[in-house]
C-alpha cells in the first residue's frame, strides 16, 4: 500500500507518444505528443474532472491509465500497485478494479451480442459467476441502471442512445470496480438524456463508493459532478484545483479563456463580463511549441515562456498551475 | 437539470421499447445485415437471380429423376448413342442402350419412346444428360472451390490483420504477387501440370482455381478486421479483461465476416464459368464426364456449321449463361444495397 491511503490513483509524469512511420522502410519520422508529462492524484471516492478541448489528450490520458496503450514513460500507481510493471495476466486480473464508460454509446456495444451477453461478459471472463448466477446478476445490474431486466435478450440496436449508455454503465459495474474512467460519457447524448445519465452516475457513486475520472469538454457538467477539476491543454495539465476554487479564481490564462466562453443564461450578466477570446488554433501535437505549450495563443506570453517549460507548482493549498505569471492573478 | 431522477422514466422506457419490437431474424442478423437481406429480397433483379439459382438447385437435386442414369454406378458419365462424330438433331430416338424412361416422360410427351431431347453432340453424347448432370458438377465445383478459397482467405486475412506489422506486410505482398498473375492462364498451367500427377478428375482444375482464387477474400476480411479492431467495443472488451483469442473470435470475426461471406456466396457463378473455361480447353475431367464446359467443347469442331447443329452449343451455352446470370443478378443487387448512398431507402 502506498503511504497515503486516501489516494486511489497516482499518476506520475505520464507520457504517451504515438510514433509516426513513413516510407517503404517504415522509419519513424516523428511522434504525436498526445500526453506529455501529466501528474495527478485521484482520491478515494472523489470525482476528478478532466477538461480540455478536442485533441488535447484527455481521452488518451484515461486510456493510458487503464493500460490500453503502452505508455512511453511515467508511472501509474493504482492502490499502490504499479500498473506498468504488471504482467499481462496480472493486469487482466487488475481490470476487475478499474473500468471505463465510453463516449459513443452506439460504438461501444458489440452489435452481435445481446444485452445479457454484453453485461454478463465481464462476469464470465473473470469466472465471477456461472450459468444461472450470471443471469441473475445481469438482471440485477440492469435494474441498477433503471433498465427492465426483460431487455436482457435484446440487441443494442433496439435501444436509444441513453439506454445504450446505461447498458455500458451496467457493464462497467458488473465486476464491482472501485475506479471508473468516464470518457465523455454524456457528450454523445441529447441534453435531456445527459442529466439522467449524470444523476445515475452520481447515485451509483454514492451507493458503491466509486471513484471517477470524469473526462469531458462541457465545463458546466464537470462543475456539477466533480470535486476537483484538472484542465488540459495540448498534452499537459495546466491547472488543477478544487472545483469552486478553479471556477471562481482561475490562475491560468487558458482556464480563464475557457471559463469566459461558458454561456451564462442571463443576457445582462453576459454583456457585462469580459470575454477572453483566443487567437489562432491549437498547435499540432506532432510538433508542439517549445517552453510553455500555451504561449502561441496566450495573451500574456513573454520571452521566458518560449524558453522554459513552466513548472506545475502549488500556488495555493490544493491549487496547482503551470504558468510563469500565475501570481498576477492571485488576489 | 436535477429534476429528472433516473428511476422516474422506467415506464417511458418500457413504452418506447414496445414500439421497437422486431422480428427474430432481424435480431439474429443485426440491423445492418437485416437491411441488406430485405433490400435484396425487394429488388426485382435479385428476385430473378434467386429464382434462377433455385431452379438450378432443383435440377441438381432431381437429376436422377429428370434423367435416369444408364449406369447407376457412374451417373456422371454422359450416355453415348453410338460413336459417329456427326451430331444428331433434337428428338432423334435412341438406337442402343436406351436409358430407363422417367415417370414424367409419358404424360408430357404422349409416348414411352425415349429420345435425345436436346440432340446428341459429337461422339453421340446426349446433350440433355450432359446439362442435367452437369448442374450437379457445377454446384459441386462451385461449392468446393468457394468454400476452400473462403476458408484460406479468412485464415490468411485474419492472421495478417491480427498480427499486423511485418507479418501483415509480407502476407499482403504475397497477395499482391498472386494478384498480378493472369487468373485463367495461371490456373490453366497449374491444372495442366497437375493432371498427369493426380489423374483426370475434377481435382486438378479445383486445386488450380483454389490456388489462384483466395486473395480477394484475404484482402476483404483483412480490411474489415482492421476497421473493426479500432471500434470502441473492442476497446471495451479489453478494458473488461477479455482474452485476445476471445476478442478475435467473439468480437472481431462475427462483425467482420459478413461482407466476405456474401462475396463468397456470389462467387459460385464465376467459379463455374472459370471451371467451364478450363474444361472447354480440355483440362481436368475424363472425356464424357457430365460438365457444361465439356459438353460445349464437343461443339468445337462444328463451329463452322452451327446453323445446322446449333443445338449442340446453344443449350449448354444457355444453361451456363443462365446459371452465371443468376448469381450475377443477385450480386449486382447486393452491390446496390451495400452502396452507402442507398442507405435509408428500401
XYZ file of C-alpha atoms in Angstrom:
677
model
C 0.000 0.000 0.000
C 1.140 3.497 -0.678
C 1.979 5.867 2.102
C -1.130 7.910 1.534
C -4.139 5.685 1.890
C -6.511 8.342 0.633
C -5.043 8.267 -2.819
C -6.517 5.568 -5.037
C -4.767 6.520 -8.246
C -1.446 8.258 -8.535
C -0.290 9.307 -11.992
C 3.295 10.461 -12.189
C 4.720 12.213 -15.226
C 2.738 10.110 -17.685
C 3.940 10.392 -21.283
C 2.240 8.893 -24.302
C 3.786 9.495 -27.711
C 2.341 7.773 -30.768
C 5.116 7.193 -33.293
C 4.558 8.174 -36.923
C 6.049 5.880 -39.533
C 6.697 6.845 -43.118
C 8.163 5.414 -46.277
C 8.923 1.968 -47.596
C 11.063 1.028 -44.624
C 8.608 2.408 -42.092
C 11.121 4.682 -40.473
C 9.893 6.661 -37.523
C 9.751 10.271 -38.638
C 8.131 11.776 -35.570
C 5.554 11.274 -32.886
C 2.204 12.643 -31.819
C 2.819 14.029 -28.357
C -0.647 13.109 -27.131
C 0.194 13.162 -23.432
C 3.395 14.855 -22.379
C 4.111 14.624 -18.690
C 0.866 14.519 -16.767
C 0.803 14.075 -12.989
C -2.150 13.988 -10.627
C -3.761 12.055 -7.810
C -7.299 10.828 -7.554
C -8.549 10.332 -4.021
C -10.796 7.530 -2.942
C -14.475 8.245 -3.545
C -13.945 11.570 -5.291
C -14.607 12.640 -8.851
C -11.756 14.274 -10.663
C -12.927 16.200 -13.700
C -10.563 16.377 -16.661
C -11.461 19.088 -19.155
C -9.904 20.398 -22.312
C -10.754 20.898 -25.940
C -10.843 18.142 -28.551
C -7.469 16.579 -29.240
C -5.783 17.806 -26.073
C -5.104 14.260 -24.882
C -7.753 13.790 -22.211
C -9.074 10.527 -23.622
C -5.561 9.275 -24.255
C -4.728 10.006 -20.626
C -7.703 7.929 -19.483
C -6.870 5.064 -21.789
C -3.196 5.064 -20.918
C -4.059 4.901 -17.222
C -6.113 1.789 -17.964
C -3.113 0.344 -19.851
C -4.969 0.244 -23.155
C -1.920 1.933 -24.641
C 1.584 1.158 -23.571
C 2.814 4.402 -22.060
C 6.039 5.915 -23.370
C 7.132 6.933 -19.877
C 5.793 7.654 -16.434
C 4.174 5.762 -13.655
C 0.631 4.797 -12.776
C 0.061 3.580 -9.229
C -3.343 2.112 -8.563
C -3.998 1.348 -4.928
C -0.245 1.177 -4.514
C 0.335 -1.236 -7.385
C 2.498 -0.118 -10.299
C 0.293 -0.992 -13.269
C 3.043 -0.731 -15.861
C 5.179 -3.372 -14.210
C 2.330 -5.880 -14.059
C 2.420 -8.939 -16.272
C -0.363 -9.490 -18.785
C -2.308 -11.913 -16.651
C -1.879 -9.790 -13.503
C -3.137 -6.755 -15.377
C -6.099 -8.729 -16.651
C -6.929 -9.543 -13.035
C -6.438 -5.919 -12.035
C -9.063 -4.850 -14.554
C -11.769 -6.024 -12.164
C -10.941 -2.949 -10.140
C -10.901 -0.380 -12.917
C -13.485 0.064 -15.629
C -14.405 2.536 -18.299
C -17.538 4.141 -19.696
C -17.245 5.188 -23.319
C -18.217 8.292 -25.179
C -20.183 6.841 -28.058
C -22.918 4.503 -26.862
C -23.508 3.419 -30.460
C -19.955 2.218 -30.982
C -19.130 0.789 -27.592
C -21.551 -2.149 -27.610
C -20.902 -5.159 -29.817
C -23.854 -5.236 -32.248
C -23.778 -9.033 -32.476
C -24.195 -9.651 -28.758
C -27.334 -9.475 -26.651
C -27.531 -7.188 -23.661
C -27.225 -10.229 -21.403
C -24.018 -11.264 -23.177
C -22.588 -7.762 -23.049
C -23.299 -7.137 -19.388
C -22.526 -10.725 -18.413
C -19.226 -10.986 -20.299
C -17.075 -9.418 -17.556
C -18.527 -11.899 -15.053
C -17.871 -14.754 -17.429
C -14.304 -13.973 -18.420
C -13.307 -13.433 -14.796
C -15.215 -16.500 -13.598
C -17.012 -14.238 -11.169
C -20.227 -16.125 -11.691
C -21.534 -19.066 -13.670
C -24.658 -20.056 -15.586
C -27.797 -19.086 -13.777
C -25.948 -16.786 -11.405
C -24.790 -14.674 -14.362
C -28.389 -14.222 -15.470
C -29.413 -13.102 -12.006
C -26.504 -10.706 -11.702
C -27.262 -9.275 -15.166
C -30.907 -8.740 -14.212
C -29.809 -7.013 -11.036
C -27.322 -4.811 -12.893
C -29.958 -3.785 -15.427
C -32.287 -2.802 -12.608
C -29.469 -0.818 -11.070
C -29.236 1.341 -14.193
C -33.016 1.576 -14.475
C -33.475 -0.779 -17.371
C -36.024 -3.555 -17.309
C -34.387 -6.992 -16.867
C -36.715 -8.196 -19.612
C -34.451 -6.363 -22.091
C -31.666 -8.869 -21.473
C -32.362 -10.855 -24.637
C -32.277 -7.838 -26.932
C -29.571 -6.453 -29.138
C -28.016 -2.975 -28.715
C -29.603 -1.551 -31.853
C -33.027 -1.922 -30.311
C -32.215 0.784 -27.771
C -31.931 4.551 -27.751
C -28.679 6.372 -27.061
C -29.417 6.950 -23.388
C -30.498 3.367 -22.869
C -27.349 2.109 -24.547
C -25.193 4.301 -22.389
C -26.851 2.760 -19.353
C -26.079 -0.698 -20.704
C -22.468 0.476 -20.917
C -22.672 1.626 -17.305
C -24.104 -1.736 -16.252
C -21.218 -3.487 -17.993
C -18.709 -1.267 -16.205
C -20.335 -2.020 -12.853
C -20.530 -5.783 -13.352
C -17.238 -6.559 -11.639
C -17.863 -4.084 -8.808
C -14.864 -1.919 -9.609
C -13.617 0.826 -7.341
C -12.485 3.159 -10.118
C -14.206 4.120 -13.374
C -12.845 6.268 -16.168
C -15.823 8.091 -17.671
C -14.610 9.087 -21.118
C -17.037 11.836 -22.129
C -19.954 9.601 -21.168
C -22.575 12.187 -21.943
C -21.283 14.243 -24.825
C -22.895 11.999 -27.446
C -26.294 12.171 -25.763
C -29.245 14.509 -26.071
C -29.245 17.260 -23.480
C -32.426 15.843 -21.964
C -30.762 12.470 -21.501
C -27.454 13.868 -20.236
C -28.926 14.786 -16.859
C -30.379 11.308 -16.433
C -27.047 9.643 -17.031
C -25.102 12.070 -14.853
C -27.555 11.632 -11.996
C -27.332 7.888 -12.401
C -23.545 8.092 -12.196
C -23.789 10.207 -9.045
C -26.266 7.821 -7.443
C -24.072 4.849 -8.205
C -21.023 6.643 -6.851
C -22.779 7.162 -3.563
C -24.111 3.638 -3.422
C -20.859 1.839 -4.229
C -18.287 4.401 -3.105
C -16.928 4.689 -6.645
C -14.057 6.885 -7.728
C -14.430 8.606 -11.088
C -12.067 10.176 -13.522
C -14.614 12.208 -15.429
C -13.360 13.317 -18.833
C -15.436 15.973 -20.569
C -15.343 19.177 -22.502
C -18.539 20.535 -21.050
C -17.424 22.830 -18.247
C -20.777 23.172 -16.552
C -21.279 19.412 -16.475
C -17.824 18.938 -14.976
C -18.596 21.599 -12.412
C -21.761 19.733 -11.496
C -20.183 16.339 -10.955
C -16.542 16.913 -9.965
C -14.938 17.547 -6.629
C -11.678 18.664 -8.171
C -11.002 19.699 -11.765
C -7.910 19.425 -13.946
C -7.598 21.480 -17.138
C -5.589 20.019 -20.006
C -4.068 21.767 -22.975
C -2.093 20.026 -25.722
C -0.946 17.049 -23.680
C -0.224 18.767 -20.369
C -2.268 19.708 -17.324
C -2.184 23.479 -16.975
C -4.255 23.855 -13.852
C -5.664 21.646 -11.123
C -7.775 22.799 -8.175
C -10.840 22.218 -6.095
C -13.890 22.803 -8.212
C -15.150 26.028 -6.592
C -11.647 27.423 -6.341
C -10.975 26.776 -10.032
C -14.236 28.224 -11.221
C -14.057 31.302 -9.018
C -10.362 32.087 -9.290
C -8.709 30.544 -12.324
C -4.959 31.181 -12.313
C -4.018 30.031 -15.787
C -4.851 32.224 -18.812
C -6.154 29.172 -20.674
C -8.562 28.289 -17.883
C -9.696 31.898 -17.822
C -10.373 31.815 -21.542
C -12.283 28.554 -21.244
C -14.411 29.792 -18.373
C -15.192 33.042 -20.097
C -16.581 31.043 -23.003
C -19.193 29.281 -20.870
C -22.539 30.846 -21.731
C -24.375 32.497 -18.857
C -28.155 32.198 -19.068
C -28.550 35.898 -18.229
C -28.098 38.394 -21.071
C -27.278 41.304 -18.722
C -24.604 39.473 -16.804
C -23.322 38.069 -20.069
C -22.962 41.542 -21.557
C -21.096 42.831 -18.529
C -18.394 40.192 -18.280
C -15.088 40.300 -20.040
C -14.645 37.647 -22.763
C -11.148 36.330 -23.362
C -11.048 35.299 -26.998
C -8.135 33.093 -28.004
C -6.411 33.770 -31.287
C -5.473 31.036 -33.714
C -5.707 27.264 -33.496
C -4.306 24.628 -31.215
C -0.775 23.853 -32.474
C -0.090 20.393 -33.853
C 0.781 17.818 -31.192
C 3.319 16.387 -33.640
C 5.441 19.475 -33.204
C 4.351 21.252 -30.009
C 5.695 24.722 -29.151
C 8.837 24.995 -27.063
C 8.598 26.065 -23.431
C 5.020 26.667 -22.432
C 2.577 24.818 -24.660
C 0.075 27.629 -24.493
C 2.408 30.506 -25.333
C 1.407 30.741 -29.005
C -2.110 31.747 -28.026
C -1.510 33.251 -24.633
C -2.446 36.941 -24.135
C 0.314 37.439 -21.524
C 3.127 35.420 -23.090
C 6.666 36.731 -22.738
C 10.190 35.699 -23.682
C 10.617 33.225 -20.863
C 7.554 31.297 -21.992
C 9.323 30.181 -25.175
C 12.467 29.204 -23.308
C 11.471 27.287 -20.207
C 8.611 24.994 -19.619
C 6.637 26.352 -16.640
C 6.734 24.147 -13.590
C 3.470 22.645 -12.383
C 3.531 24.280 -8.974
C 1.282 24.652 -5.988
C 0.364 28.300 -5.638
C -2.314 27.925 -3.014
C -3.124 24.835 -0.952
C -4.501 22.286 -3.406
C -4.310 24.711 -6.323
C -1.697 23.771 -8.910
C -0.907 25.764 -12.008
C 1.679 25.648 -14.801
C 2.286 29.294 -15.724
C 5.223 31.627 -15.203
C 2.989 34.564 -14.455
C 0.217 32.963 -12.440
C 0.975 35.178 -9.435
C -0.514 38.097 -11.322
C -3.936 36.597 -10.936
C -3.653 35.971 -7.218
C -5.639 38.488 -5.291
C -31.088 19.553 -14.579
C -31.549 17.683 -11.319
C -35.288 17.373 -11.880
C -35.147 14.046 -13.652
C -34.436 11.216 -11.305
C -33.226 8.184 -13.223
C -35.835 5.965 -11.612
C -38.660 8.095 -12.901
C -38.583 7.087 -16.535
C -38.960 3.348 -16.266
C -42.449 3.342 -17.688
C -41.321 5.548 -20.528
C -38.552 3.123 -21.354
C -40.944 0.204 -21.425
C -43.238 2.044 -23.800
C -40.564 3.050 -26.258
C -39.189 -0.455 -26.163
C -42.587 -1.848 -27.057
C -42.650 0.249 -30.222
C -39.265 -1.093 -31.302
C -40.481 -4.703 -31.272
C -38.707 -6.552 -34.082
C -38.547 -9.977 -35.592
C -36.284 -12.827 -34.679
C -34.404 -12.707 -37.988
C -33.546 -9.046 -37.604
C -32.294 -9.741 -34.095
C -30.158 -12.578 -35.302
C -28.659 -10.759 -38.264
C -28.313 -7.338 -36.710
C -29.819 -4.184 -38.224
C -27.265 -3.680 -40.962
C -27.289 -7.226 -42.296
C -31.040 -7.398 -41.989
C -31.365 -4.265 -44.091
C -29.191 -5.891 -46.743
C -31.362 -9.011 -46.710
C -34.579 -7.055 -47.014
C -33.064 -4.897 -49.748
C -32.074 -7.992 -51.692
C -35.493 -9.557 -51.404
C -37.150 -6.387 -52.651
C -35.061 -5.842 -55.797
C -36.674 -7.386 -58.930
C -33.301 -8.257 -60.465
C -32.201 -10.174 -57.429
C -35.538 -11.983 -57.243
C -34.993 -13.211 -60.808
C -31.491 -14.216 -59.761
C -32.748 -16.119 -56.736
C -35.382 -17.864 -58.885
C -32.734 -18.926 -61.420
C -30.471 -20.234 -58.671
C -33.452 -22.021 -57.133
C -34.335 -23.731 -60.422
C -30.770 -24.952 -60.820
C -30.752 -26.277 -57.270
C -33.928 -28.223 -58.001
C -32.443 -29.595 -61.244
C -29.302 -30.685 -59.408
C -31.260 -32.374 -56.629
C -33.691 -34.076 -59.001
C -31.140 -35.159 -61.618
C -31.775 -38.922 -61.199
C -35.499 -38.324 -61.751
C -35.145 -35.942 -64.673
C -32.520 -38.001 -66.461
C -32.286 -41.553 -65.031
C -28.702 -42.762 -65.433
C -27.872 -45.679 -67.728
C -25.102 -46.806 -65.404
C -26.265 -46.083 -61.842
C -22.741 -46.657 -60.504
C -21.350 -43.858 -62.607
C -24.189 -41.413 -63.228
C -21.885 -38.597 -64.251
C -20.877 -40.453 -67.382
C -22.846 -38.954 -70.262
C -24.560 -41.845 -72.103
C -23.472 -42.317 -75.730
C -25.676 -43.497 -78.534
C -23.101 -44.811 -80.964
C -19.715 -43.451 -81.941
C -20.280 -41.497 -85.142
C -18.987 -37.983 -84.975
C -21.892 -36.180 -86.617
C -24.380 -34.695 -84.098
C -27.930 -35.976 -84.224
C -30.807 -33.459 -84.158
C -33.161 -32.889 -81.232
C -35.845 -35.541 -80.892
C -33.980 -38.324 -82.666
C -34.670 -41.675 -80.996
C -32.173 -43.723 -79.020
C -30.825 -46.604 -81.070
C -28.796 -48.514 -78.480
C -28.518 -48.736 -74.683
C -31.691 -46.713 -74.144
C -31.756 -45.328 -70.582
C -34.761 -46.070 -68.335
C -37.671 -43.805 -69.170
C -38.608 -41.500 -66.254
C -42.201 -41.436 -64.976
C -42.814 -37.828 -66.059
C -41.952 -38.525 -69.671
C -45.052 -40.323 -70.949
C -47.703 -37.908 -69.591
C -45.911 -34.982 -71.191
C -44.687 -36.447 -74.469
C -47.555 -38.906 -75.003
C -45.167 -41.771 -75.819
C -42.771 -44.012 -73.950
C -40.176 -43.712 -76.718
C -37.126 -42.056 -75.022
C -35.495 -39.630 -77.454
C -32.471 -37.340 -77.448
C -34.417 -34.376 -76.139
C -31.697 -31.846 -76.938
C -29.965 -33.908 -79.584
C -26.534 -35.525 -79.422
C -23.179 -33.917 -79.762
C -20.020 -35.084 -81.449
C -19.438 -38.725 -80.491
C -23.187 -39.200 -79.866
C -23.036 -37.829 -76.295
C -26.552 -36.913 -75.164
C -26.712 -33.138 -74.607
C -29.708 -33.342 -72.233
C -27.869 -35.695 -69.869
C -24.775 -33.552 -70.021
C -26.708 -30.478 -68.970
C -28.805 -32.085 -66.204
C -25.960 -33.982 -64.545
C -23.580 -31.137 -65.305
C -25.670 -28.978 -62.968
C -24.502 -31.149 -60.093
C -20.914 -30.804 -61.273
C -21.373 -27.053 -61.434
C -22.622 -26.830 -57.850
C -20.056 -29.285 -56.612
C -17.060 -27.496 -58.110
C -18.563 -24.104 -57.276
C -19.102 -25.019 -53.639
C -15.801 -26.812 -53.130
C -13.759 -24.042 -54.727
C -15.695 -21.277 -52.987
C -15.583 -22.850 -49.534
C -11.888 -23.676 -49.869
C -10.904 -20.220 -51.138
C -13.121 -18.633 -48.489
C -11.517 -20.552 -45.628
C -7.993 -19.985 -46.905
C -8.724 -16.305 -47.451
C -10.291 -15.888 -43.990
C -7.377 -17.576 -42.247
C -4.681 -15.695 -44.143
C -6.522 -12.368 -43.913
C -7.203 -12.766 -40.178
C -3.616 -13.694 -39.399
C -2.418 -10.743 -41.444
C -4.714 -8.235 -39.778
C -4.373 -9.663 -36.285
C -0.597 -9.717 -36.121
C -0.080 -6.598 -38.210
C 3.370 -5.089 -38.724
C 5.892 -7.127 -40.619
C 3.729 -10.261 -40.857
C 0.955 -8.216 -42.391
C 3.365 -6.598 -44.800
C 4.813 -9.875 -46.033
C 1.440 -11.562 -46.423
C -0.024 -8.633 -48.300
C 2.935 -8.523 -50.702
C 2.421 -12.235 -51.387
C -1.222 -11.449 -52.107
C -0.122 -8.699 -54.483
C 2.147 -11.103 -56.332
C -0.656 -13.631 -56.710
C -2.945 -10.894 -57.965
C -0.543 -9.916 -60.729
C -0.817 -13.378 -62.293
C -3.467 -13.634 -65.006
C -6.032 -15.829 -63.306
C -7.206 -18.148 -66.082
C -3.760 -18.595 -67.565
C -2.188 -19.389 -64.209
C -4.983 -21.794 -63.318
C -4.704 -23.426 -66.752
C -0.991 -24.034 -66.398
C -1.252 -25.370 -62.859
C -4.148 -27.668 -63.774
C -2.278 -28.921 -66.825
C 0.771 -29.685 -64.686
C -1.315 -31.398 -62.017
C -3.444 -33.549 -64.316
C -0.797 -36.186 -65.171
C 0.206 -36.396 -61.500
C -3.156 -36.897 -59.824
C -5.101 -38.294 -62.772
C -8.017 -36.981 -64.756
C -10.785 -35.883 -62.429
C -12.394 -32.696 -61.138
C -9.495 -32.106 -58.780
C -6.703 -30.646 -60.921
C -8.968 -27.803 -62.004
C -10.394 -27.356 -58.489
C -6.927 -27.156 -56.941
C -5.820 -24.697 -59.607
C -8.860 -22.448 -59.080
C -8.405 -22.532 -55.307
C -4.701 -21.736 -55.554
C -5.318 -18.576 -57.514
C -8.688 -17.574 -56.087
C -8.267 -16.856 -52.354
C -6.656 -13.395 -52.481
C -9.850 -11.368 -52.738
C -11.267 -12.853 -49.533
C -7.986 -12.377 -47.676
C -7.923 -8.714 -48.603
C -11.526 -8.014 -47.728
C -11.509 -9.781 -44.371
C -8.221 -8.095 -43.519
C -9.664 -4.679 -44.253
C -12.803 -5.367 -42.252
C -10.862 -6.739 -39.302
C -8.578 -3.711 -39.308
C -11.595 -1.428 -39.195
C -13.452 -3.479 -36.562
C -10.313 -3.712 -34.425
C -10.443 0.015 -33.769
C -14.087 0.094 -32.674
C -14.916 1.111 -29.154
C -16.473 -2.227 -28.287
C -13.151 -3.943 -28.892
C -11.541 -1.482 -26.512
C -14.405 -2.109 -24.090
C -13.664 -5.831 -24.260
C -10.023 -5.146 -23.460
C -10.996 -2.960 -20.523
C -13.104 -5.805 -19.184
C -10.114 -8.107 -19.448
C -11.290 -10.399 -22.251
C -8.515 -12.607 -23.591
C -7.137 -11.913 -27.063
C -8.394 -15.133 -28.599
C -11.909 -14.481 -27.360
C -11.748 -10.911 -28.643
C -10.818 -12.229 -32.083
C -13.417 -14.985 -32.292
C -16.265 -13.462 -30.325
C -15.955 -9.771 -31.052
C -13.976 -9.176 -34.229
C -14.731 -12.006 -36.641
C -18.532 -12.141 -36.168
C -18.625 -8.459 -37.023
C -16.155 -8.620 -39.874
C -17.149 -11.754 -41.720
C -20.452 -10.796 -43.323
C -19.182 -8.931 -46.431
C -16.734 -11.729 -47.188
C -19.447 -14.313 -46.697
C -21.716 -12.524 -49.161
C -18.917 -12.168 -51.687
C -18.138 -15.855 -51.411
C -21.723 -16.969 -51.842
C -21.945 -14.989 -55.058
C -18.621 -16.156 -56.430
C -20.039 -19.597 -57.139
C -21.202 -18.396 -60.555
C -17.778 -17.062 -61.532
C -16.043 -20.188 -60.330
C -18.275 -22.295 -62.546
C -17.505 -20.078 -65.507
C -13.751 -20.419 -64.952
C -14.132 -24.130 -64.447
C -16.075 -24.426 -67.712
C -13.341 -22.466 -69.472
C -10.673 -24.901 -68.255
C -12.865 -27.828 -69.121
C -13.591 -26.409 -72.582
C -9.850 -26.287 -73.147
C -9.686 -29.968 -72.281
C -8.148 -29.645 -68.815
C -9.448 -31.738 -65.978
C -12.101 -34.361 -66.350
C -12.298 -37.558 -68.356
C -13.904 -37.184 -71.788
C -17.634 -37.797 -71.405
C -17.885 -36.552 -67.812
C -21.087 -34.552 -67.319
C -19.859 -30.986 -67.157
C -21.023 -27.962 -69.129
C -17.595 -26.942 -70.338
C -17.055 -30.424 -71.632
C -20.409 -30.504 -73.452
C -19.537 -27.171 -75.042
C -16.147 -28.434 -76.084
C -17.808 -31.178 -78.122
C -19.051 -28.415 -80.371
C -15.599 -27.099 -81.125
C -15.232 -28.951 -84.444
C -18.682 -27.876 -85.653
C -18.345 -24.161 -85.201
C -18.355 -23.614 -88.968
C -21.685 -25.392 -89.431
C -23.559 -24.168 -86.416
C -26.619 -23.166 -88.432
C -27.272 -26.870 -88.803
C -26.017 -28.085 -85.456
C -26.919 -25.040 -83.333
C -28.405 -27.163 -80.547
C -25.034 -28.575 -79.519
C -23.804 -25.151 -78.478
C -26.969 -23.183 -77.702
C -28.371 -25.437 -74.952
C -25.244 -25.931 -72.863
C -24.239 -22.308 -73.533
C -27.630 -21.015 -72.469
C -27.522 -23.125 -69.325
C -24.144 -21.740 -68.391
C -25.268 -18.184 -69.110
C -28.432 -18.526 -67.010
C -26.510 -20.074 -64.149
C -23.883 -17.357 -64.037
C -26.546 -14.704 -64.603
C -28.489 -15.948 -61.586
C -25.540 -15.324 -59.308
C -24.575 -12.079 -61.018
C -28.062 -10.571 -60.726
C -28.042 -11.211 -57.005
C -24.521 -9.831 -56.881
C -25.473 -6.623 -58.675
C -28.455 -6.105 -56.425
C -26.206 -6.689 -53.453
C -23.748 -4.083 -54.617
C -26.597 -1.591 -54.879
C -27.841 -2.437 -51.412
C -24.353 -2.161 -49.953
C -23.837 1.214 -51.622
C -23.843 3.772 -48.807
C -25.884 6.187 -50.892
C -28.711 3.653 -50.914
C -28.828 3.553 -47.114
C -32.153 4.559 -45.714
C -34.025 3.656 -48.880
C -35.971 0.409 -49.215
